[in-house]
XYZ file of C-alpha atoms in Angstrom:
351
model
C 73.643 216.743 -38.789
C 70.828 217.097 -36.243
C 68.624 218.641 -38.956
C 69.315 215.725 -41.274
C 68.361 213.200 -38.574
C 65.090 215.022 -37.897
C 64.266 215.006 -41.601
C 64.989 211.264 -41.786
C 62.735 210.565 -38.776
C 59.945 212.633 -40.311
C 60.267 210.762 -43.588
C 60.082 207.389 -41.812
C 56.973 208.481 -39.883
C 55.340 209.712 -43.079
C 55.983 206.394 -44.791
C 54.629 204.474 -41.800
C 51.347 206.399 -41.988
C 51.004 206.031 -45.750
C 47.985 203.798 -46.431
C 49.669 202.145 -49.413
C 52.666 200.982 -47.381
C 50.953 199.110 -44.568
C 51.907 195.721 -45.953
C 48.335 194.432 -45.502
C 47.038 192.400 -48.440
C 43.345 191.618 -48.921
C 42.522 187.919 -49.004
C 41.463 186.536 -52.384
C 37.892 185.190 -52.461
C 37.023 183.664 -55.848
C 33.342 183.088 -56.479
C 32.063 179.610 -55.647
C 30.758 178.549 -59.036
C 27.839 176.082 -58.796
C 28.179 172.785 -60.615
C 25.096 173.493 -62.723
C 26.874 176.625 -64.016
C 30.293 175.094 -64.584
C 28.620 172.229 -66.479
C 26.781 174.515 -68.895
C 28.042 178.100 -69.185
C 31.299 180.007 -69.369
C 32.935 181.566 -66.287
C 31.609 184.780 -64.730
C 32.759 188.302 -65.504
C 35.105 189.640 -62.808
C 36.793 192.984 -63.622
C 40.587 192.918 -63.462
C 40.559 196.106 -61.385
C 38.065 194.759 -58.844
C 38.953 191.186 -57.856
C 36.835 189.452 -55.241
C 38.336 189.565 -51.738
C 37.102 188.554 -48.304
C 37.518 192.109 -47.051
C 35.923 193.697 -50.127
C 32.851 191.477 -49.960
C 32.432 192.093 -46.226
C 32.696 195.847 -46.771
C 30.259 195.717 -49.686
C 27.744 193.758 -47.643
C 27.888 196.288 -44.836
C 27.451 199.177 -47.264
C 24.552 197.403 -49.006
C 22.591 197.223 -45.753
C 23.739 200.573 -44.304
C 21.304 203.493 -44.417
C 24.271 205.883 -44.324
C 24.117 206.005 -48.129
C 20.781 207.838 -48.092
C 20.410 211.563 -47.504
C 18.401 211.223 -44.283
C 19.706 207.866 -43.043
C 16.372 206.066 -43.468
C 17.002 203.736 -46.420
C 19.698 201.438 -47.775
C 20.194 199.449 -50.975
C 18.483 196.583 -49.152
C 15.354 198.676 -48.643
C 14.387 198.003 -52.269
C 16.413 194.796 -52.642
C 15.381 192.611 -49.725
C 16.882 189.113 -49.351
C 13.470 187.684 -48.430
C 12.088 188.893 -51.767
C 14.913 187.548 -53.904
C 16.636 190.928 -53.520
C 13.721 192.929 -54.864
C 10.668 194.217 -52.963
C 6.973 193.429 -52.988
C 5.621 196.618 -54.525
C 5.058 197.389 -58.201
C 7.539 200.260 -57.994
C 9.643 201.332 -55.037
C 9.402 204.459 -52.921
C 12.499 206.426 -51.932
C 13.321 208.419 -48.832
C 10.804 211.140 -49.703
C 7.920 208.715 -50.161
C 7.907 209.239 -53.934
C 7.437 206.114 -56.039
C 9.530 205.490 -59.125
C 8.299 204.234 -62.470
C 10.048 200.863 -62.551
C 10.004 197.662 -60.582
C 13.071 196.936 -58.463
C 15.026 194.240 -60.307
C 15.947 191.112 -58.325
C 19.681 190.668 -57.740
C 21.323 187.306 -58.324
C 23.784 185.671 -60.728
C 24.869 189.146 -61.817
C 28.431 188.090 -62.587
C 27.084 186.005 -65.485
C 25.540 188.997 -67.268
C 28.137 188.771 -70.018
C 27.036 191.927 -71.860
C 27.620 193.959 -68.668
C 24.457 195.992 -69.317
C 22.376 196.395 -66.177
C 18.998 197.875 -65.216
C 15.790 197.290 -67.141
C 17.012 199.586 -69.919
C 20.692 198.599 -70.008
C 21.835 202.077 -69.052
C 24.484 200.935 -66.534
C 27.475 199.422 -68.331
C 28.945 197.576 -65.362
C 27.852 196.438 -61.941
C 30.118 199.067 -60.388
C 28.451 201.833 -62.420
C 25.013 200.481 -61.600
C 25.757 200.981 -57.906
C 26.464 204.692 -58.429
C 23.112 205.948 -59.649
C 20.631 205.081 -56.848
C 22.587 207.148 -54.307
C 21.957 210.426 -56.113
C 18.670 209.507 -57.758
C 16.100 212.023 -56.424
C 13.426 209.318 -56.228
C 15.638 206.770 -54.477
C 18.294 207.532 -51.839
C 18.314 211.215 -52.877
C 21.772 211.826 -51.504
C 25.000 213.396 -52.756
C 28.125 211.334 -53.300
C 30.402 213.989 -51.818
C 28.316 214.029 -48.649
C 28.176 210.224 -48.538
C 31.951 209.981 -48.813
C 32.359 212.548 -46.057
C 30.031 210.587 -43.772
C 31.921 207.378 -44.481
C 35.297 209.068 -43.977
C 34.207 210.454 -40.606
C 32.769 207.133 -39.488
C 34.652 205.392 -36.644
C 34.954 202.089 -38.550
C 34.703 202.582 -42.301
C 38.211 204.011 -42.960
C 39.786 200.883 -41.466
C 37.413 198.631 -43.401
C 38.378 200.372 -46.639
C 42.073 200.059 -45.739
C 41.679 196.331 -45.314
C 39.677 195.957 -48.519
C 41.577 198.326 -50.800
C 44.848 199.144 -48.980
C 43.840 202.750 -48.445
C 41.714 204.459 -45.832
C 40.965 207.328 -48.224
C 37.382 206.607 -49.210
C 36.114 207.384 -52.710
C 32.930 206.814 -54.673
C 34.787 204.401 -56.946
C 35.974 202.227 -54.049
C 32.541 202.325 -52.427
C 30.805 201.054 -55.560
C 33.539 198.468 -56.114
C 32.857 197.025 -52.675
C 29.096 196.924 -53.249
C 29.657 195.212 -56.613
C 31.884 192.593 -54.986
C 29.128 191.711 -52.527
C 26.472 191.656 -55.239
C 28.541 189.217 -57.309
C 28.382 186.719 -54.448
C 24.564 186.636 -54.678
C 24.426 183.326 -56.514
C 21.232 181.298 -56.835
C 21.613 177.762 -58.203
C 19.877 175.371 -55.828
C 16.303 175.202 -57.073
C 14.401 171.965 -57.414
C 15.037 172.081 -61.141
C 18.783 172.515 -60.558
C 18.790 169.415 -58.385
C 16.744 167.602 -61.020
C 19.285 168.568 -63.686
C 22.043 167.131 -61.499
C 20.140 163.866 -61.054
C 19.410 164.449 -57.381
C 15.595 164.670 -57.386
C 12.688 163.975 -59.712
C 10.102 166.397 -61.042
C 6.372 165.872 -60.791
C 4.417 164.942 -63.903
C 2.933 168.429 -63.924
C 6.371 170.066 -63.768
C 7.618 167.852 -66.616
C 4.571 168.801 -68.692
C 5.234 172.444 -67.889
C 8.822 172.183 -69.113
C 7.561 170.678 -72.366
C 5.110 173.584 -72.805
C 7.906 176.047 -72.023
C 10.151 174.572 -74.741
C 7.611 173.957 -77.511
C 7.247 176.638 -80.180
C 3.622 175.612 -80.729
C 2.848 176.000 -77.007
C 4.498 178.384 -74.524
C 7.467 179.213 -76.775
C 9.299 180.765 -73.800
C 12.808 179.486 -74.380
C 13.934 182.045 -76.973
C 14.274 184.810 -74.362
C 14.584 182.740 -71.208
C 16.769 179.845 -72.234
C 16.484 176.139 -71.562
C 18.032 173.572 -69.215
C 21.370 174.152 -70.948
C 21.247 177.817 -69.867
C 20.810 177.771 -66.076
C 20.621 181.580 -65.985
C 17.083 181.296 -67.410
C 17.508 184.569 -69.299
C 19.366 185.768 -72.362
C 20.003 189.110 -70.585
C 18.987 190.767 -73.853
C 16.365 193.402 -74.576
C 12.937 192.662 -76.060
C 9.565 194.246 -76.662
C 7.366 191.481 -75.280
C 4.020 192.970 -76.244
C 3.077 194.763 -73.071
C 1.835 197.959 -74.763
C 0.807 199.288 -78.145
C 1.828 202.803 -77.079
C 4.836 203.394 -74.813
C 4.963 205.649 -71.784
C 8.444 204.268 -71.003
C 10.780 203.857 -73.988
C 13.120 201.478 -72.163
C 16.261 200.739 -74.177
C 15.162 203.286 -76.778
C 15.619 206.127 -74.296
C 19.212 204.986 -73.768
C 20.260 204.359 -77.368
C 18.148 207.059 -79.009
C 17.144 204.508 -81.643
C 13.364 204.351 -82.160
C 13.760 200.686 -83.123
C 14.626 200.062 -79.461
C 11.509 201.704 -78.065
C 9.614 199.508 -75.634
C 12.461 197.030 -75.201
C 13.455 195.903 -71.711
C 15.920 193.354 -70.393
C 14.600 189.839 -69.974
C 14.678 189.046 -66.259
C 15.693 185.616 -65.049
C 12.862 183.190 -64.356
C 14.591 182.043 -61.195
C 12.942 182.752 -57.845
C 9.571 183.774 -59.253
C 8.012 182.476 -56.033
C 9.567 185.438 -54.188
C 9.901 188.281 -56.688
C 6.348 189.412 -57.454
C 5.090 191.731 -58.810
C 6.447 191.258 -62.321
C 7.536 193.162 -65.455
C 9.537 196.387 -65.635
C 6.700 198.385 -64.098
C 5.372 195.693 -61.773
C 2.019 195.664 -63.522
C 1.351 191.968 -62.938
C 0.766 191.049 -59.314
C 0.780 187.288 -59.872
C 2.504 184.706 -62.013
C -0.921 183.714 -63.364
C -1.290 187.215 -64.796
C 2.093 186.921 -66.489
C 1.108 183.630 -68.110
C -2.252 185.100 -69.184
C -0.392 187.970 -70.854
C 1.644 185.650 -73.060
C -1.349 183.397 -73.662
C -3.912 185.963 -74.789
C -2.811 189.491 -73.816
C -0.088 190.497 -76.296
C -0.257 194.042 -77.680
C 1.160 194.822 -81.117
C 3.447 197.762 -81.822
C 6.062 198.774 -84.423
C 8.946 197.346 -82.362
C 7.311 194.093 -81.263
C 9.931 191.374 -81.046
C 9.845 188.887 -83.945
C 9.958 186.147 -81.311
C 6.377 187.079 -80.403
C 5.231 184.909 -83.300
C 1.616 184.668 -82.091
C 1.110 188.429 -81.864
C -1.688 188.409 -84.442
C -3.628 185.905 -82.333
C -3.004 187.895 -79.153
C -0.761 185.192 -77.692
C 0.001 181.480 -77.618
C -3.513 180.530 -76.456
C -2.796 178.025 -73.698
C -5.505 175.954 -72.093
C -6.263 176.224 -68.380
C -4.393 172.971 -67.728
C -1.392 174.045 -69.815
C -1.195 177.285 -67.837
C -1.226 175.358 -64.561
C 1.480 172.987 -65.803
C 3.657 175.849 -67.033
C 3.295 177.617 -63.699
C 4.326 174.474 -61.824
C 7.492 174.223 -63.904
C 8.327 177.915 -63.459
C 7.997 177.631 -59.695
C 10.446 174.712 -59.721
C 13.111 177.300 -60.626
C 12.792 178.973 -57.209
C 15.597 178.513 -54.695
C 14.582 178.720 -51.009
C 18.191 178.316 -49.873
C 19.030 181.586 -51.649
C 16.589 183.752 -49.704
C 17.601 182.054 -46.447
C 21.386 182.177 -46.947
C 22.893 183.811 -43.844
C 25.784 185.138 -45.931
C 23.282 187.389 -47.696
C 21.458 188.612 -44.576
C 22.130 191.780 -42.620
């Protein structure tokens, strides 16, 4: 009888210490969808196995800014994705913990939950936001760490096990749960309060120059920008698709082609959003253009032909769309109206 009682007590104690039987439930935290989005585009993509929660977002934010993910504790995700720079950085390509620079520009992070194809990175290699968060940790040019070591550091940390328990109902930390938390935070990085957004909602007016710039942007006989970057009915300002936009006649980086193995995809890269251009220089997948003026000059008279040039580059034989100096200035004014100062100053996105 005494033996049976002891066994029962032991079983009760075991159940009490089981992470999955604490009774704690994370608090649901649906994304706050901006009116300009709900008016024009379909709802965001939220995985069924990673719903947004208050605790998950808080954990993901802490992980995003924590240098514990790097091998030597000197860099974090935020090192290359700074809030002040629209969650990118201000160098053509980024250097990792060993001072080695990569070959691609750090992509800005915002409105990621509306990437309906779920293909991330410049080349579309990452097939979900959760998977995208995995690679930089072990990339030898970036955080140059090891996931097993990262998990061990997190597990031995005085606070992280409890934070994971609150977010995921278990204090056993895994790579999968770590990247889920980071993805939850990244999905909250929503930018939808630019001057042009407020104009679209009837709250402010645009200048004559900005209106002229929008016209140039939309006209096929002028800027012809809307095919890849949308129009006022697509407030993402990108199609999130992959294009060869005439940067090179010979490729040193195959882009999507290196992922698919299809030579017809060589030189194709994902169209970035035109939002927040005031903060996200330099531009293009390799950061080759330091200024927005250089970007506009490229499309005006700098296009390079190649076998995979996108058919949307209809002026390739003339080298570009051949804008006048005034048209370039007007187009630039419109593009800058898509920048959102409240996004880079949002305290919810700061460390």
